[in-house]
Short mmCIF file of C-alpha atoms and ligand atoms in Angstrom, two decimals:
data_model
loop_
_atom_site.label_atom_id
_atom_site.label_comp_id
_atom_site.label_asym_id
_atom_site.label_seq_id
_atom_site.Cartn_x
_atom_site.Cartn_y
_atom_site.Cartn_z
CA MET A 1 14.96 -16.19 -35.21
CA ALA A 2 17.12 -13.94 -37.36
CA LYS A 3 19.38 -11.28 -35.89
CA PRO A 4 17.25 -8.13 -35.34
CA ALA A 5 17.58 -5.25 -38.00
CA LEU A 6 18.94 -2.30 -35.62
CA PRO A 7 19.26 1.20 -36.42
CA ASP A 8 22.77 2.90 -37.29
CA TYR A 9 24.12 3.51 -33.73
CA ASN A 10 27.11 2.69 -31.86
CA PHE A 11 25.51 0.31 -29.33
CA GLN A 12 26.94 -1.12 -26.29
CA GLN A 13 28.13 -4.40 -26.62
CA ALA A 14 26.16 -5.66 -23.79
CA THR A 15 22.85 -4.54 -25.56
CA LEU A 16 23.92 -6.35 -28.78
CA ASP A 17 24.93 -9.37 -26.45
CA PHE A 18 21.12 -9.38 -24.77
CA LEU A 19 19.43 -9.01 -28.26
CA SER A 20 21.28 -11.62 -29.59
CA LYS A 21 20.60 -14.28 -26.91
CA GLY A 22 17.76 -16.12 -28.60
CA PRO A 23 14.11 -16.53 -27.50
CA LYS A 24 13.43 -14.85 -24.13
CA GLN A 25 12.09 -17.24 -21.24
CA LEU A 26 10.37 -16.59 -18.37
CA PHE A 27 12.40 -15.82 -14.95
CA ILE A 28 11.34 -17.93 -12.15
CA ASN A 29 13.05 -18.82 -8.95
CA ASN A 30 16.16 -16.85 -10.39
CA GLU A 31 16.13 -19.36 -13.46
CA TRP A 32 15.14 -18.60 -17.02
CA VAL A 33 12.56 -21.06 -17.80
CA ALA A 34 10.76 -22.05 -21.07
CA ALA A 35 6.87 -20.98 -20.62
CA GLN A 36 4.44 -24.22 -20.01
CA SER A 37 2.51 -22.54 -22.38
CA GLY A 38 4.67 -23.27 -25.22
CA GLN A 39 3.50 -19.80 -26.80
CA THR A 40 5.71 -17.00 -27.51
CA PHE A 41 4.95 -13.18 -28.69
CA GLU A 42 7.26 -10.54 -30.72
CA THR A 43 8.14 -7.02 -29.37
CA ARG A 44 8.60 -4.69 -32.12
CA ASN A 45 10.61 -1.34 -32.63
CA PRO A 46 7.92 1.29 -32.87
CA ALA A 47 10.23 3.33 -34.91
CA THR A 48 10.58 0.80 -37.85
CA GLY A 49 7.81 -1.81 -37.09
CA GLU A 50 10.86 -4.45 -37.10
CA VAL A 51 10.88 -7.35 -34.22
CA LEU A 52 13.48 -7.00 -31.96
CA ALA A 53 12.90 -10.39 -29.94
CA GLU A 54 10.90 -13.52 -29.64
CA VAL A 55 9.49 -13.64 -25.57
CA SER A 56 8.20 -16.42 -24.27
CA LEU A 57 3.93 -16.10 -23.32
CA ALA A 58 3.42 -16.86 -19.65
CA GLY A 59 -0.18 -18.88 -19.35
CA GLU A 60 -2.06 -19.86 -16.19
CA ALA A 61 0.11 -22.90 -15.42
CA ASP A 62 3.30 -20.47 -15.49
CA VAL A 63 1.74 -17.78 -13.21
CA ASP A 64 1.01 -20.69 -10.86
CA ALA A 65 4.48 -21.77 -11.15
CA ALA A 66 5.96 -17.94 -10.29
CA VAL A 67 3.36 -17.80 -7.29
CA ALA A 68 4.74 -21.32 -5.87
CA ALA A 69 8.33 -19.88 -6.24
CA ALA A 70 7.25 -16.20 -4.90
CA ALA A 71 5.12 -18.22 -2.02
CA ALA A 72 8.26 -20.35 -1.03
CA ALA A 73 10.76 -17.43 -0.94
CA PHE A 74 8.27 -15.04 1.45
CA PRO A 75 9.03 -16.45 4.78
CA GLY A 76 12.93 -16.44 4.27
CA TRP A 77 12.57 -12.69 2.51
CA ARG A 78 10.38 -11.54 5.14
CA ASP A 79 12.37 -12.75 8.19
CA THR A 80 15.83 -11.23 6.53
CA ILE A 81 17.28 -8.65 8.75
CA ALA A 82 15.61 -5.40 7.18
CA ALA A 83 18.94 -3.83 6.62
CA GLU A 84 20.34 -6.82 4.23
CA ARG A 85 17.02 -6.40 2.60
CA GLY A 86 17.77 -2.68 1.82
CA ALA A 87 21.53 -3.42 1.30
CA LEU A 88 20.49 -5.89 -1.71
CA LEU A 89 18.39 -3.30 -3.23
CA PHE A 90 21.39 -0.60 -2.98
CA LYS A 91 23.38 -3.47 -4.79
CA LEU A 92 20.86 -3.48 -7.40
CA ALA A 93 20.92 0.21 -7.79
CA ASP A 94 24.85 0.34 -8.42
CA LEU A 95 24.25 -2.75 -11.21
CA ILE A 96 21.70 -0.88 -12.92
CA ASP A 97 23.87 2.19 -13.07
CA GLN A 98 26.76 -0.01 -14.28
CA HIS A 99 24.44 -1.16 -16.95
CA ALA A 100 22.74 2.12 -17.57
CA ASP A 101 23.72 3.05 -21.14
CA ALA A 102 22.80 -0.71 -22.33
CA LEU A 103 19.35 -0.37 -20.31
CA ALA A 104 18.72 3.07 -21.98
CA GLU A 105 19.42 1.46 -25.50
CA LEU A 106 16.99 -1.18 -24.94
CA GLU A 107 14.39 1.09 -23.57
CA THR A 108 14.90 3.42 -26.75
CA LEU A 109 14.73 0.36 -28.95
CA ASP A 110 11.35 -1.22 -27.71
CA ASN A 111 9.63 1.83 -26.38
CA GLY A 112 10.82 4.54 -28.90
CA LYS A 113 11.52 7.32 -26.53
CA PRO A 114 14.90 9.58 -27.73
CA ILE A 115 17.97 7.96 -26.21
CA ARG A 116 18.63 11.26 -24.38
CA VAL A 117 15.52 11.08 -22.51
CA ALA A 118 16.10 7.30 -21.74
CA ARG A 119 19.59 7.87 -20.69
CA ARG A 120 19.32 11.32 -18.76
CA GLY A 121 15.70 10.96 -17.51
CA ASP A 122 14.55 7.34 -17.02
CA LEU A 123 17.80 5.56 -16.20
CA PRO A 124 19.13 8.16 -13.23
CA TYR A 125 15.47 8.40 -11.94
CA VAL A 126 15.14 4.53 -11.79
CA THR A 127 18.22 4.27 -9.22
CA LYS A 128 17.33 7.25 -7.55
CA HIS A 129 13.89 5.98 -6.81
CA LEU A 130 15.39 2.51 -5.88
CA ARG A 131 17.73 3.75 -3.52
CA TYR A 132 15.15 6.19 -1.66
CA GLN A 133 13.06 3.03 -1.26
CA ALA A 134 15.99 0.84 -0.20
CA GLY A 135 16.49 3.42 2.46
CA TRP A 136 12.96 2.67 4.11
CA ALA A 137 13.92 -1.18 4.23
CA ASP A 138 15.06 -0.84 7.99
CA LYS A 139 12.61 2.24 8.98
CA ILE A 140 9.23 0.84 8.56
CA GLU A 141 8.07 0.90 12.32
CA GLY A 142 5.01 0.29 14.10
CA SER A 143 3.56 2.34 17.22
CA THR A 144 2.42 1.93 20.89
CA VAL A 145 -0.97 2.71 21.44
CA PRO A 146 -2.41 4.26 24.51
CA VAL A 147 -5.56 1.93 25.13
CA THR A 148 -8.63 2.71 27.48
CA PHE A 149 -7.86 -0.78 29.55
CA PRO A 150 -5.53 -0.57 32.19
CA ASN A 151 -2.46 -3.16 32.11
CA GLN A 152 -2.49 -3.69 28.52
CA PHE A 153 0.56 -3.01 26.37
CA VAL A 154 -0.54 -2.63 22.96
CA TYR A 155 1.59 -1.99 19.92
CA THR A 156 1.35 -2.20 16.28
CA ARG A 157 3.69 -3.90 13.45
CA ARG A 158 3.73 -3.20 9.51
CA GLU A 159 3.98 -6.13 8.27
CA PRO A 160 4.61 -7.53 4.50
CA LEU A 161 1.34 -8.93 2.52
CA GLY A 162 2.86 -11.70 0.82
CA VAL A 163 3.21 -12.35 -2.69
CA VAL A 164 2.77 -9.02 -4.78
CA GLY A 165 1.70 -9.15 -8.25
CA ALA A 166 2.87 -5.91 -10.49
CA ILE A 167 1.28 -5.33 -13.55
CA ILE A 168 3.01 -2.31 -15.63
CA PRO A 169 2.45 -0.26 -18.82
CA TRP A 170 4.81 0.48 -21.62
CA ASN A 171 5.57 3.88 -21.34
CA PHE A 172 8.20 3.94 -18.79
CA PRO A 173 8.96 0.28 -18.57
CA LEU A 174 11.94 0.00 -16.25
CA LEU A 175 10.86 2.86 -14.01
CA MET A 176 7.44 1.69 -13.48
CA ALA A 177 8.90 -1.87 -12.83
CA ILE A 178 11.25 -0.04 -9.92
CA TRP A 179 8.40 1.99 -8.83
CA LYS A 180 6.86 -1.57 -7.85
CA LEU A 181 9.62 -3.70 -7.12
CA GLY A 182 11.60 -1.20 -4.67
CA PRO A 183 8.74 -0.74 -1.85
CA ALA A 184 7.29 -3.95 -2.48
CA LEU A 185 10.96 -5.63 -1.92
CA ALA A 186 11.78 -3.18 0.90
CA ALA A 187 8.80 -3.84 3.09
CA GLY A 188 9.52 -7.79 2.73
CA ASN A 189 7.22 -9.04 0.18
CA THR A 190 8.24 -11.45 -2.79
CA ILE A 191 7.06 -10.33 -6.46
CA ILE A 192 5.90 -11.19 -9.58
CA LEU A 193 6.57 -8.45 -12.18
CA LYS A 194 4.52 -8.42 -15.40
CA PRO A 195 6.09 -5.78 -17.79
CA ALA A 196 3.95 -4.72 -20.53
CA GLU A 197 3.96 -7.01 -23.93
CA GLN A 198 4.92 -4.10 -25.92
CA THR A 199 8.15 -3.32 -23.83
CA PRO A 200 9.35 -6.42 -22.09
CA LEU A 201 13.12 -6.12 -23.00
CA THR A 202 14.39 -3.99 -20.09
CA ALA A 203 12.71 -6.19 -17.17
CA LEU A 204 14.15 -9.33 -18.69
CA TYR A 205 17.53 -7.60 -18.65
CA LEU A 206 16.82 -6.44 -15.14
CA ALA A 207 16.41 -10.14 -14.06
CA ASP A 208 20.13 -11.03 -14.46
CA LEU A 209 21.20 -8.19 -12.44
CA ILE A 210 19.03 -9.44 -9.68
CA VAL A 211 20.70 -12.63 -9.57
CA GLU A 212 24.04 -10.85 -9.82
CA ALA A 213 23.02 -8.93 -6.68
CA GLY A 214 22.59 -11.83 -4.81
CA PHE A 215 18.66 -11.74 -4.17
CA PRO A 216 17.49 -15.15 -3.02
CA PRO A 217 15.44 -17.52 -5.44
CA GLY A 218 11.94 -16.72 -5.70
CA VAL A 219 12.12 -13.24 -4.04
CA VAL A 220 11.71 -11.81 -7.78
CA ASN A 221 10.25 -13.27 -10.86
CA ILE A 222 9.29 -11.92 -14.30
CA LEU A 223 6.41 -13.19 -16.30
CA THR A 224 6.14 -11.87 -19.75
CA GLY A 225 2.99 -12.00 -21.86
CA PRO A 226 -0.24 -9.92 -22.82
CA GLY A 227 -3.01 -8.90 -20.28
CA LEU A 228 -4.87 -12.04 -21.46
CA PRO A 229 -4.00 -14.41 -20.32
CA THR A 230 -1.23 -13.28 -18.22
CA GLY A 231 -2.27 -10.17 -16.66
CA ALA A 232 -5.62 -11.61 -16.04
CA ALA A 233 -4.44 -15.16 -14.45
CA MET A 234 -2.41 -12.83 -12.08
CA ALA A 235 -5.21 -10.52 -11.09
CA ALA A 236 -7.67 -13.52 -10.61
CA HIS A 237 -4.94 -15.54 -8.41
CA HIS A 238 -5.57 -16.74 -5.06
CA GLY A 239 -1.98 -17.00 -4.06
CA ILE A 240 -1.34 -13.54 -4.81
CA ALA A 241 -1.96 -11.19 -1.65
CA LYS A 242 -1.96 -8.01 -3.57
CA LEU A 243 -1.85 -6.34 -7.02
CA ALA A 244 -0.29 -3.36 -7.94
CA PHE A 245 -1.42 -1.79 -11.42
CA THR A 246 -0.45 1.13 -13.56
CA GLY A 247 -2.09 1.27 -16.87
CA SER A 248 -5.55 2.38 -18.29
CA THR A 249 -8.76 3.24 -16.32
CA ALA A 250 -10.70 0.24 -18.21
CA VAL A 251 -8.09 -2.51 -17.21
CA GLY A 252 -7.88 -1.15 -13.60
CA ALA A 253 -11.67 -1.83 -13.34
CA LYS A 254 -10.92 -5.31 -14.46
CA ILE A 255 -8.27 -6.01 -12.53
CA MET A 256 -10.40 -4.76 -9.24
CA GLU A 257 -13.16 -6.79 -10.28
CA ALA A 258 -10.84 -9.82 -10.44
CA ALA A 259 -9.77 -9.24 -7.44
CA ALA A 260 -12.85 -9.02 -5.54
CA THR A 261 -14.17 -12.29 -7.06
CA SER A 262 -10.97 -14.21 -6.15
CA ASN A 263 -9.64 -13.65 -3.04
CA LEU A 264 -10.31 -9.99 -2.24
CA LYS A 265 -6.93 -9.04 -2.85
CA PRO A 266 -6.03 -5.32 -2.07
CA VAL A 267 -5.20 -3.38 -5.20
CA SER A 268 -3.52 -0.26 -5.75
CA LEU A 269 -4.19 1.33 -9.17
CA GLU A 270 -2.35 4.34 -10.89
CA LEU A 271 -4.75 4.83 -13.75
CA GLY A 272 -5.33 7.41 -16.63
CA GLY A 273 -5.60 11.17 -16.61
CA LYS A 274 -6.80 14.24 -18.62
CA SER A 275 -5.08 16.74 -16.96
CA PRO A 276 -5.85 20.27 -16.63
CA ASN A 277 -3.19 23.03 -17.15
CA VAL A 278 -4.02 26.76 -16.50
CA ILE A 279 -2.17 29.97 -17.85
CA PHE A 280 -3.26 33.11 -16.11
CA ALA A 281 -2.75 36.21 -17.86
CA ASP A 282 -0.65 37.45 -15.06
CA ALA A 283 1.93 34.52 -15.53
CA ASP A 284 5.76 34.41 -17.10
CA LEU A 285 4.13 33.66 -20.42
CA ASN A 286 7.54 32.44 -21.91
CA ALA A 287 7.88 29.90 -19.18
CA ALA A 288 4.16 29.09 -19.21
CA VAL A 289 3.89 28.17 -22.77
CA ARG A 290 7.46 26.21 -22.92
CA GLY A 291 5.71 24.41 -19.69
CA ALA A 292 2.62 23.95 -21.33
CA GLN A 293 4.34 22.48 -24.60
CA TRP A 294 6.46 20.05 -22.70
CA ALA A 295 3.38 18.97 -20.36
CA VAL A 296 1.73 17.52 -23.30
CA PHE A 297 4.65 16.59 -25.73
CA SER A 298 7.04 14.82 -23.56
CA THR A 299 7.03 11.25 -24.46
CA ALA A 300 5.04 11.97 -27.33
CA GLY A 301 1.85 12.43 -25.03
CA GLN A 302 2.12 8.78 -24.10
CA GLU A 303 2.33 9.67 -20.49
CA CYS A 304 -0.58 9.80 -17.87
CA VAL A 305 -0.19 12.86 -16.30
CA ALA A 306 0.18 14.79 -19.86
CA GLY A 307 -1.23 18.18 -19.27
CA THR A 308 -3.52 17.61 -22.20
CA ARG A 309 -6.27 20.06 -21.83
CA LEU A 310 -4.71 23.72 -21.38
CA PHE A 311 -7.14 26.66 -20.03
CA VAL A 312 -5.98 30.12 -21.08
CA GLU A 313 -7.20 33.30 -19.58
CA ARG A 314 -8.83 35.14 -22.76
CA ALA A 315 -6.81 38.20 -22.59
CA VAL A 316 -3.80 36.33 -23.38
CA TYR A 317 -5.41 33.41 -25.49
CA ASP A 318 -4.24 34.44 -28.87
CA GLN A 319 -0.47 35.12 -27.68
CA VAL A 320 -0.27 31.85 -25.94
CA LEU A 321 -1.77 29.90 -28.65
CA ASP A 322 0.67 31.68 -31.12
CA GLY A 323 3.58 31.07 -29.14
CA LEU A 324 2.73 27.57 -28.61
CA LYS A 325 2.63 26.90 -32.35
CA GLN A 326 5.86 28.28 -32.97
CA ASN A 327 7.35 26.11 -30.23
CA VAL A 328 5.73 22.93 -31.18
CA GLU A 329 6.28 23.41 -35.09
CA LYS A 330 10.15 23.63 -33.92
CA MET A 331 10.01 20.03 -32.16
CA VAL A 332 11.81 17.15 -34.19
CA VAL A 333 9.81 14.24 -34.54
CA ASP A 334 12.14 11.18 -35.58
CA HIS A 335 13.21 7.91 -34.36
CA GLY A 336 14.85 7.92 -30.70
CA PHE A 337 18.34 7.08 -32.13
CA ALA A 338 18.22 10.47 -34.45
CA GLU A 339 20.84 12.87 -33.72
CA LYS A 340 18.08 15.62 -32.63
CA VAL A 341 14.86 14.34 -31.81
CA HIS A 342 12.22 15.60 -29.17
CA VAL A 343 9.29 13.27 -30.28
CA GLY A 344 9.66 9.67 -30.88
CA PRO A 345 7.06 7.41 -32.57
CA LEU A 346 4.02 6.28 -30.61
CA ILE A 347 4.16 2.92 -29.42
CA THR A 348 2.20 0.69 -31.97
CA ASP A 349 0.09 1.10 -35.14
CA GLU A 350 -3.10 0.45 -33.30
CA GLN A 351 -2.17 3.53 -30.77
CA LEU A 352 -1.60 5.73 -33.78
CA SER A 353 -4.90 4.80 -35.37
CA ARG A 354 -6.40 5.70 -31.96
CA VAL A 355 -4.99 9.00 -31.83
CA MET A 356 -5.76 9.79 -35.51
CA SER A 357 -9.62 9.10 -34.88
CA TYR A 358 -9.46 11.55 -31.65
CA ILE A 359 -8.02 14.22 -34.06
CA ASP A 360 -10.43 13.42 -36.64
CA GLU A 361 -13.38 13.67 -34.00
CA GLY A 362 -11.87 17.10 -32.92
CA LYS A 363 -11.82 18.41 -36.63
CA GLN A 364 -15.34 17.21 -37.58
CA GLY A 365 -16.71 18.45 -34.06
CA GLY A 366 -15.56 21.87 -34.73
CA ALA A 367 -12.38 22.25 -32.98
CA GLU A 368 -9.86 24.07 -35.10
CA ILE A 369 -6.41 22.58 -35.66
CA ILE A 370 -3.54 24.82 -35.05
CA THR A 371 -0.64 22.65 -36.23
CA GLY A 372 0.48 19.01 -36.47
CA GLY A 373 -1.50 15.90 -36.31
CA GLU A 374 0.03 14.32 -39.53
CA ARG A 375 1.85 11.22 -40.07
CA LEU A 376 5.39 11.26 -41.04
CA GLY A 377 6.20 9.95 -44.66
CA ASN A 378 9.87 9.74 -46.16
CA GLY A 379 11.46 7.04 -44.27
CA HIS A 380 9.29 7.04 -41.40
CA ALA A 381 6.16 5.41 -43.11
CA ASN A 382 6.82 2.12 -41.42
CA GLY A 383 7.14 3.78 -37.98
CA ASN A 384 4.31 5.24 -35.86
CA PHE A 385 5.14 8.75 -36.13
CA LEU A 386 2.93 11.73 -35.58
CA THR A 387 3.53 15.60 -35.63
CA PRO A 388 2.42 17.33 -32.44
CA ALA A 389 -0.87 18.52 -32.66
CA VAL A 390 -2.54 21.53 -31.21
CA PHE A 391 -6.20 22.37 -31.28
CA SER A 392 -8.40 25.30 -30.07
CA TYR A 393 -11.62 24.53 -28.88
CA GLU A 394 -14.69 25.54 -27.23
CA ASP A 395 -16.88 22.44 -26.85
CA ASP A 396 -16.05 20.71 -23.47
CA SER A 397 -18.07 17.84 -24.69
CA LEU A 398 -15.64 16.42 -27.60
CA LYS A 399 -14.39 13.09 -26.79
CA MET A 400 -10.87 14.37 -28.00
CA VAL A 401 -11.41 16.50 -24.35
CA GLN A 402 -13.04 14.13 -22.02
CA GLU A 403 -11.06 10.86 -22.93
CA GLU A 404 -7.38 10.26 -22.49
CA ILE A 405 -5.65 9.87 -25.82
CA PHE A 406 -2.19 9.13 -24.73
CA GLY A 407 -0.74 10.70 -27.97
CA PRO A 408 0.57 14.19 -29.09
CA VAL A 409 -2.78 16.01 -28.97
CA ALA A 410 -3.22 19.50 -26.94
CA ALA A 411 -6.44 20.64 -26.51
CA VAL A 412 -6.36 24.42 -25.98
CA THR A 413 -9.22 26.72 -24.67
CA ALA A 414 -9.97 30.01 -23.23
CA PHE A 415 -11.81 31.03 -20.09
CA ASP A 416 -13.17 34.13 -18.62
CA ASP A 417 -13.68 33.69 -14.81
CA TRP A 418 -12.28 31.65 -11.76
CA ASP A 419 -16.01 29.69 -11.19
CA GLU A 420 -16.07 28.75 -14.92
CA LEU A 421 -12.25 27.61 -14.91
CA ILE A 422 -12.60 25.27 -11.79
CA GLU A 423 -15.67 24.10 -12.88
CA ARG A 424 -14.68 23.13 -16.36
CA ALA A 425 -11.03 21.88 -15.32
CA ASN A 426 -12.92 19.42 -12.83
CA ALA A 427 -15.35 18.38 -15.36
CA THR A 428 -13.44 15.02 -16.09
CA MET A 429 -13.88 11.58 -14.66
CA TYR A 430 -10.15 11.61 -13.98
CA GLY A 431 -8.09 13.51 -11.07
CA LEU A 432 -4.41 12.43 -11.72
CA ALA A 433 -2.55 15.88 -11.97
CA ALA A 434 -3.14 19.68 -12.71
CA GLY A 435 -1.00 22.65 -13.74
CA VAL A 436 -1.29 26.34 -12.92
CA TRP A 437 0.76 29.14 -13.97
CA THR A 438 0.33 32.50 -12.33
CA LYS A 439 2.44 34.98 -10.30
CA ASP A 440 -0.39 35.42 -7.73
CA VAL A 441 0.45 33.04 -4.73
CA ALA A 442 -2.58 33.17 -3.16
CA ARG A 443 -4.61 32.30 -6.42
CA ALA A 444 -2.25 29.73 -7.16
CA HIS A 445 -2.86 28.04 -3.87
CA HIS A 446 -6.82 28.48 -3.92
CA TYR A 447 -6.61 26.72 -7.47
CA ALA A 448 -4.42 23.94 -5.79
CA HIS A 449 -7.32 23.33 -3.34
CA ALA A 450 -9.98 23.59 -5.42
CA ILE A 451 -8.71 21.24 -8.26
CA GLN A 452 -9.38 17.26 -8.10
CA ALA A 453 -6.18 15.94 -8.47
CA GLY A 454 -3.53 13.93 -6.60
CA THR A 455 -1.00 16.31 -7.85
CA VAL A 456 -0.81 19.98 -8.80
CA TRP A 457 2.22 21.79 -9.92
CA ILE A 458 2.50 25.72 -9.61
CA ASN A 459 4.46 27.42 -12.38
CA GLY A 460 5.99 23.92 -13.32
CA TYR A 461 4.63 20.88 -14.88
CA GLY A 462 5.53 17.07 -14.54
CA MET A 463 7.94 16.93 -11.83
CA ILE A 464 8.23 13.69 -10.04
CA ASP A 465 10.23 12.82 -6.85
CA PRO A 466 10.84 9.35 -5.01
CA ALA A 467 9.94 11.38 -1.69
CA ALA A 468 6.91 12.91 -3.13
CA PRO A 469 3.62 10.63 -3.07
CA PHE A 470 2.18 10.10 -6.36
CA GLY A 471 -1.41 8.90 -7.26
CA GLY A 472 -4.94 9.64 -8.56
CA TYR A 473 -8.34 11.31 -7.37
CA LYS A 474 -11.44 9.86 -8.94
CA MET A 475 -11.22 7.68 -11.72
CA SER A 476 -7.39 8.07 -11.87
CA GLY A 477 -7.13 5.31 -9.34
CA PHE A 478 -6.27 5.01 -5.61
CA GLY A 479 -3.19 4.39 -3.36
CA ARG A 480 -0.15 6.82 -3.32
CA GLU A 481 3.34 5.59 -4.94
CA MET A 482 6.40 7.14 -3.78
CA GLY A 483 7.35 8.59 -0.29
CA LYS A 484 6.36 6.75 2.58
CA GLU A 485 3.26 6.04 1.30
CA ALA A 486 4.66 3.59 -1.26
CA ILE A 487 5.73 1.47 2.04
CA ASN A 488 2.04 1.75 3.59
CA LEU A 489 0.71 0.34 0.04
CA TYR A 490 3.03 -2.82 0.54
CA THR A 491 2.35 -3.30 4.29
CA GLN A 492 -0.49 -4.36 6.75
CA VAL A 493 -0.89 -3.32 10.18
CA LYS A 494 -1.30 -5.89 13.08
CA THR A 495 -2.09 -5.07 16.26
CA VAL A 496 -0.45 -6.83 19.50
CA TRP A 497 -2.10 -6.93 22.65
CA VAL A 498 0.10 -7.85 25.66
CA ASN A 499 -1.40 -8.35 29.23
CA THR A 500 0.64 -7.01 31.57
CA SER A 501 -1.55 -7.80 35.04
CA ASP A 502 0.02 -10.00 37.51
P1 ADP B 1 -2.23 1.01 -21.77
O1 ADP B 1 -3.45 1.63 -22.18
O2 ADP B 1 -0.85 1.91 -21.23
O3 ADP B 1 -1.48 -0.34 -22.68
P2 ADP B 1 -3.15 -1.08 -20.40
O4 ADP B 1 -4.04 -0.93 -19.10
O5 ADP B 1 -3.84 -1.55 -21.69
O6 ADP B 1 -2.64 0.21 -20.69
O7 ADP B 1 -2.10 -2.10 -19.91
C1 ADP B 1 -1.35 -1.96 -19.07
C2 ADP B 1 -0.79 -3.33 -18.50
O8 ADP B 1 -2.13 -4.15 -18.12
C3 ADP B 1 -0.04 -4.04 -19.27
O9 ADP B 1 0.78 -4.82 -18.61
C4 ADP B 1 -1.29 -5.24 -19.73
O10 ADP B 1 -0.59 -6.29 -20.65
C5 ADP B 1 -2.01 -5.21 -18.64
N1 ADP B 1 -3.25 -5.79 -18.86
C6 ADP B 1 -4.19 -5.56 -20.05
N2 ADP B 1 -5.41 -6.19 -20.05
C7 ADP B 1 -5.23 -6.74 -18.81
C8 ADP B 1 -6.36 -7.48 -17.80
N3 ADP B 1 -7.70 -7.84 -18.63
N4 ADP B 1 -5.86 -7.93 -16.81
C9 ADP B 1 -4.68 -8.05 -16.38
N5 ADP B 1 -3.77 -6.89 -16.98
C10 ADP B 1 -3.98 -6.73 -18.03
#
């Protein structure tokens, strides 16, 4: 393949070296191997449409090979002293820190997000999360159980499950990889990671750091390829003991079905969202408007927790809408390496068309477009750029209001009273996250209790922390990542009975 065309930017040598190393292969048993499928696919820069790399496409036989490697590595890794597993994860975090600039550049090239966001947001959070989970490795405890029988000593052990399959999306490629990898490895599982086909590069870069850190062969395996055949082969594989998935609700349902009809492997699903964000009239309106703006438009709305439905108390509706319009119109839409950029491109042209179709549906369905929703021309026509769109609407049945768009589209509406607010805010199949802005502490807590969502932010939006459990209600999925809950996701409980009578 010819060298990829890169934007005018002072790239790290490591980034250039990585990109110039020819077709990317599969990472199995700590080695780079050609795909048995003989197939490859291309990953592209969403800001320009240009090909960044040619990548191996893992077929069923490749999934078999990775499962065999991970299964062979499992007993040794499970029985490794827990603190040593943790030490390797800490070492990996140090290596990621050393390579953070190159990893951030690759993330921006492959995903499109502003380099500032990749460098100051994604990368520091990757290592924070990894270190937090590394710390759990030697703190996974069982308990002793006071049973009703005499002379029985009963205790529990938390044991790893075996080979974990992890299938992740393209919006936070390296971060999602680490969310899965950290707790799975800390708990003593081995893993097969499949990055999204749109953004495989940082996971592949990570593979070399895994070798350098000293992980034994087969503990981490990385397979690249699309949902079909690669992801589907993993979900249906009898040798995979658990499947961890982050992505769309539709694919989550397929994964659960494949798990059910193969070996009944447990799944954890972190799926879509259509999160309500509420501004009461008594809120600090400047903060609330700024918060609402970033809640939906950070990462161009390509974020599962995006606060895409904004409910505003009627008394301040016009004021909030006006403030939002002014703020949003100041947001710079450009490629991720531009000097000033707030909103990067959408991930693919298909995604751009999808988002545009929701915008058209909103307009035709009677919602009023307040600003944005236009494609960028002038030197940006080959990229998937869209200006942030703000709608004012009344009809909750619009698809634009009900469905996850995964693009820069905010749907803003007025509410009059509490019961109406809670009913409308909960009238969605999703339940990932919610926000509320008010100075009334009691009302904020009432809202947090009434809303059906796995995370609620009061006077803030979008904070995520390695220690704070994260996951969905309703069709946003189940299982909690982060915190100790993440360790529970990657372990199973064994109860041991010891007869202590003579
Ligand atoms: P998004 O809408 O964020 O692209 P998807 O749910 O389509 O989310 O994709 C998330 C991940 O799921 C990707 O790694 C993708 O390759 C994978 N995937 C897509 N379809 C399937 C499938 N049928 N089985 C398993 N994995 C799949």
